[in-house]
XYZ file of C-alpha atoms in Angstrom:
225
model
C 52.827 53.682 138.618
C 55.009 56.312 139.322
C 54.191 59.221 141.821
C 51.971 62.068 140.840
C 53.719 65.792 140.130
C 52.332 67.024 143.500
C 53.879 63.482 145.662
C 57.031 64.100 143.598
C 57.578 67.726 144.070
C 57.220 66.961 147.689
C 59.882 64.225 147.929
C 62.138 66.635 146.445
C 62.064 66.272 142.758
C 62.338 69.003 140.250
C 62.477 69.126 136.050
C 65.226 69.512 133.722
C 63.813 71.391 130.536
C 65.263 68.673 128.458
C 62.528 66.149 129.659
C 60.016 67.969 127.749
C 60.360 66.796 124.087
C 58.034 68.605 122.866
C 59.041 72.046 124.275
C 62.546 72.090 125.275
C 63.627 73.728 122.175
C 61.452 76.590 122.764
C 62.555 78.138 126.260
C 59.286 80.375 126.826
C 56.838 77.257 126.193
C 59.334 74.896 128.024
C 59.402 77.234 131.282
C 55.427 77.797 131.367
C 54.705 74.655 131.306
C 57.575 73.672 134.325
C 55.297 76.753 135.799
C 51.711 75.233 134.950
C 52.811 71.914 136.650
C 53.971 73.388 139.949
C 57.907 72.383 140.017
C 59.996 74.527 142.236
C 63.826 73.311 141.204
C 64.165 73.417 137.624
C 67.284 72.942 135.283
C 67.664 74.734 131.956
C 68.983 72.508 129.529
C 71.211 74.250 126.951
C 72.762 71.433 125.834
C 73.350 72.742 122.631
C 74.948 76.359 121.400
C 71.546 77.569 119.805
C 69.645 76.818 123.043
C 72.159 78.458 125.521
C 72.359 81.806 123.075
C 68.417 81.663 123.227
C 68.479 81.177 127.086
C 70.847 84.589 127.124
C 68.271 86.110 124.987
C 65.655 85.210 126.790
C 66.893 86.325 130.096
C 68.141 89.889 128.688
C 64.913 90.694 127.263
C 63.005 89.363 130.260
C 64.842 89.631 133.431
C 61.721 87.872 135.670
C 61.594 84.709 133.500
C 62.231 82.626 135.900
C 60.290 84.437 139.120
C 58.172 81.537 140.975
C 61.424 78.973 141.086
C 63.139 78.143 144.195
C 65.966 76.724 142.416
C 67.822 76.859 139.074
C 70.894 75.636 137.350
C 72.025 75.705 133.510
C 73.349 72.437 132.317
C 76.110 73.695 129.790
C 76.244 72.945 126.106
C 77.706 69.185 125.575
C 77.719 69.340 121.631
C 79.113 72.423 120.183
C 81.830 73.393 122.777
C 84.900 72.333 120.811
C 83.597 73.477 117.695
C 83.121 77.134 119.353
C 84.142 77.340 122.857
C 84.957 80.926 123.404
C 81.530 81.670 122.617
C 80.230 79.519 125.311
C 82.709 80.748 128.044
C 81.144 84.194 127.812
C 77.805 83.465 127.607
C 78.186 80.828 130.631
C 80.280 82.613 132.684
C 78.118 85.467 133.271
C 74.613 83.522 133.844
C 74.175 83.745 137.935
C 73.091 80.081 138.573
C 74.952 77.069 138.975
C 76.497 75.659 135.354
C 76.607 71.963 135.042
C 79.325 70.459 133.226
C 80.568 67.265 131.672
C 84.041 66.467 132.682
C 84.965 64.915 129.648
C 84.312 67.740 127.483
C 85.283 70.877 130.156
C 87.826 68.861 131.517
C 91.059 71.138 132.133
C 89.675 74.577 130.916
C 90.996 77.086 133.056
C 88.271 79.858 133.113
C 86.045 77.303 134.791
C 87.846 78.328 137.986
C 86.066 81.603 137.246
C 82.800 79.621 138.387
C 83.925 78.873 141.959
C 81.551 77.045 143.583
C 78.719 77.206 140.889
C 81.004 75.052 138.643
C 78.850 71.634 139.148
C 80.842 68.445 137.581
C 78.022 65.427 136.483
C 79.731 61.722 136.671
C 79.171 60.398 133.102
C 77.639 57.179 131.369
C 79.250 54.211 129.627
C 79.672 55.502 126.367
C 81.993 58.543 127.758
C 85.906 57.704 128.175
C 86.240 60.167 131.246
C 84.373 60.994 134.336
C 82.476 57.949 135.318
C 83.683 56.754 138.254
C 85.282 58.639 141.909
C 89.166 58.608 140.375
C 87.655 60.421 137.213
C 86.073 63.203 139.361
C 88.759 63.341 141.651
C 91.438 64.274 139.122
C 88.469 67.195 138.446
C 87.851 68.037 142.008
C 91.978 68.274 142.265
C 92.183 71.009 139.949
C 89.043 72.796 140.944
C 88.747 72.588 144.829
C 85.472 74.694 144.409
C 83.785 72.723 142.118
C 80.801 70.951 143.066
C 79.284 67.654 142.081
C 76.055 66.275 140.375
C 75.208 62.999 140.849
C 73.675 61.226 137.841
C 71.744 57.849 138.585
C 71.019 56.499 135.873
C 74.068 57.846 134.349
C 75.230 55.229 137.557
C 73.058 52.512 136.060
C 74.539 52.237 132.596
C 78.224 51.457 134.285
C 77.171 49.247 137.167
C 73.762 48.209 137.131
C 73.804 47.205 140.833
C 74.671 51.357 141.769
C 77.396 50.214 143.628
C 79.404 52.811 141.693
C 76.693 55.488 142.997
C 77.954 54.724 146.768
C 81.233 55.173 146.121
C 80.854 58.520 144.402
C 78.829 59.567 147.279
C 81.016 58.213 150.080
C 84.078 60.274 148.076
C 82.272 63.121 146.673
C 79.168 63.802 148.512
C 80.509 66.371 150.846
C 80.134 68.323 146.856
C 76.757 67.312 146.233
C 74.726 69.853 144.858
C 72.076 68.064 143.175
C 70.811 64.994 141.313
C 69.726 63.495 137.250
C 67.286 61.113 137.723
C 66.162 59.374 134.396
C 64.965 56.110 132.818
C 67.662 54.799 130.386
C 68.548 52.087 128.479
C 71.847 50.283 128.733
C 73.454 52.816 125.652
C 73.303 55.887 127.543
C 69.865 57.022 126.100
C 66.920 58.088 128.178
C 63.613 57.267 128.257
C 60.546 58.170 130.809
C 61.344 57.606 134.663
C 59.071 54.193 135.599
C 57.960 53.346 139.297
C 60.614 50.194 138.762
C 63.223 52.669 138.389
C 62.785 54.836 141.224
C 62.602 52.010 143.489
C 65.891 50.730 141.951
C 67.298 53.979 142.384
C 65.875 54.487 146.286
C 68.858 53.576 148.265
C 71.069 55.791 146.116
C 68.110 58.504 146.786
C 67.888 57.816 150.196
C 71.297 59.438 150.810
C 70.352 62.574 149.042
C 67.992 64.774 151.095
C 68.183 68.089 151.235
C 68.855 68.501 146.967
C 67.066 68.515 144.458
C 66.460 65.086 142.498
C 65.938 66.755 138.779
C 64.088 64.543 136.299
C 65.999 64.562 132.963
C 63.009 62.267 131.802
C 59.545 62.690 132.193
C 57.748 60.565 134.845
C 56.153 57.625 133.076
C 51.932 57.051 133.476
C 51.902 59.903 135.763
C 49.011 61.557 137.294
C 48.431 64.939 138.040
């Protein structure tokens, strides 16, 4: 069984707003309950236009939304951004948290640089044609020397299911590490809830990680309170 919320907060793991399928469309019941269950490090997912214009919304009209977390970050729209991408950059650029991006997608855009440091660069799954593996990233990390990196496990898992891969993106990247994805998934890229056989899969991998936050981008499977 996997740990409770209170024996994961305390090894270090926060929630990504997308893991909540039945509320992560709806910021205000997606962030109470991340509240309710106690996490400290939380990441908005706006992976989509309509969320990240809600997200905006949201904050403008209530600037203490997110009093009570120790840590945030935005993970950036994946879907919409070539269909309407100057109306990303300035709703992005002005949000004060770290913005996680996909390298494929944000892959050469200048204004990034605008970001500095809070620019955060995820290594991507099988399906992707471009950032999954330390070459990838470095080509990113070339062009953006302040960028920093997000480790995705399972994301790991789908490209080399013995996580060798995740070593070597450490060993070349981790001096950038700014936080982790942890998820289930299946061998096509999609995610499912985060089993007790995953985690320990995925302990080495988190054993080099202390001191950021291991986000769950799906729930915790047969978890307790």
């Amino acid at each position: 069984m996997a740990p409770s919320l209170a024996a994961a907060i305390a090894l270090g793991f926060g929630i990504a707003t997308g893991a909540y399928v039945a509320e992560r469309d709806t910021w205000p019941s997606a962030l109470e309950r991340a509240r309710r269950e106690g996490w400290r490090a939380l990441e908005l997912t706006a992976i989509r236009l309509e969320r990240l214009e809600g997200l905006v919304r949201l904050l403008a009209d209530d600037p203490d939304a997110l009093d009570g977390f120790e840590r945030v970050s935005v993970h950036a729209p994946a879907n919409d951004v070539r269909a309407d991408p100057a109306t990303i950059v300035e709703l992005v650029r002005h949000l004060p948290y770290d913005i996680v991006l996909h390298p494929d997608i944000y892959r050469g855009q200048g204004w990034i640089r605008e970001l500095g440091s809070r620019a955060v660069f995820e290594n991507m799954d099988v399906t992707k044609g471009f950032g999954r593996d330390a070459r990838d990233l470095s080509e990113i990390f070339r062009a953006l020397p302040e960028a920093a990196f997000c480790l995705d496990v399972a994301h790991v898992r789908t490209n080399d299911p013995s996580l060798a891969l995740g070593h070597d993106l450490l060993d070349r990247h981790g001096g950038r590490l700014r936080q982790l994805h942890v998820s289930g998934i299946e061998p096509d890229g999609a995610h499912r809830p985060t089993t007790d056989a995953d985690l320990t899969l995925y302990a080495p991998l988190l054993e080099r990680c202390g001191g950021v936050p291991w986000l769950l981008e799906a729930e915790l499977a047969e978890v307790e309170p």
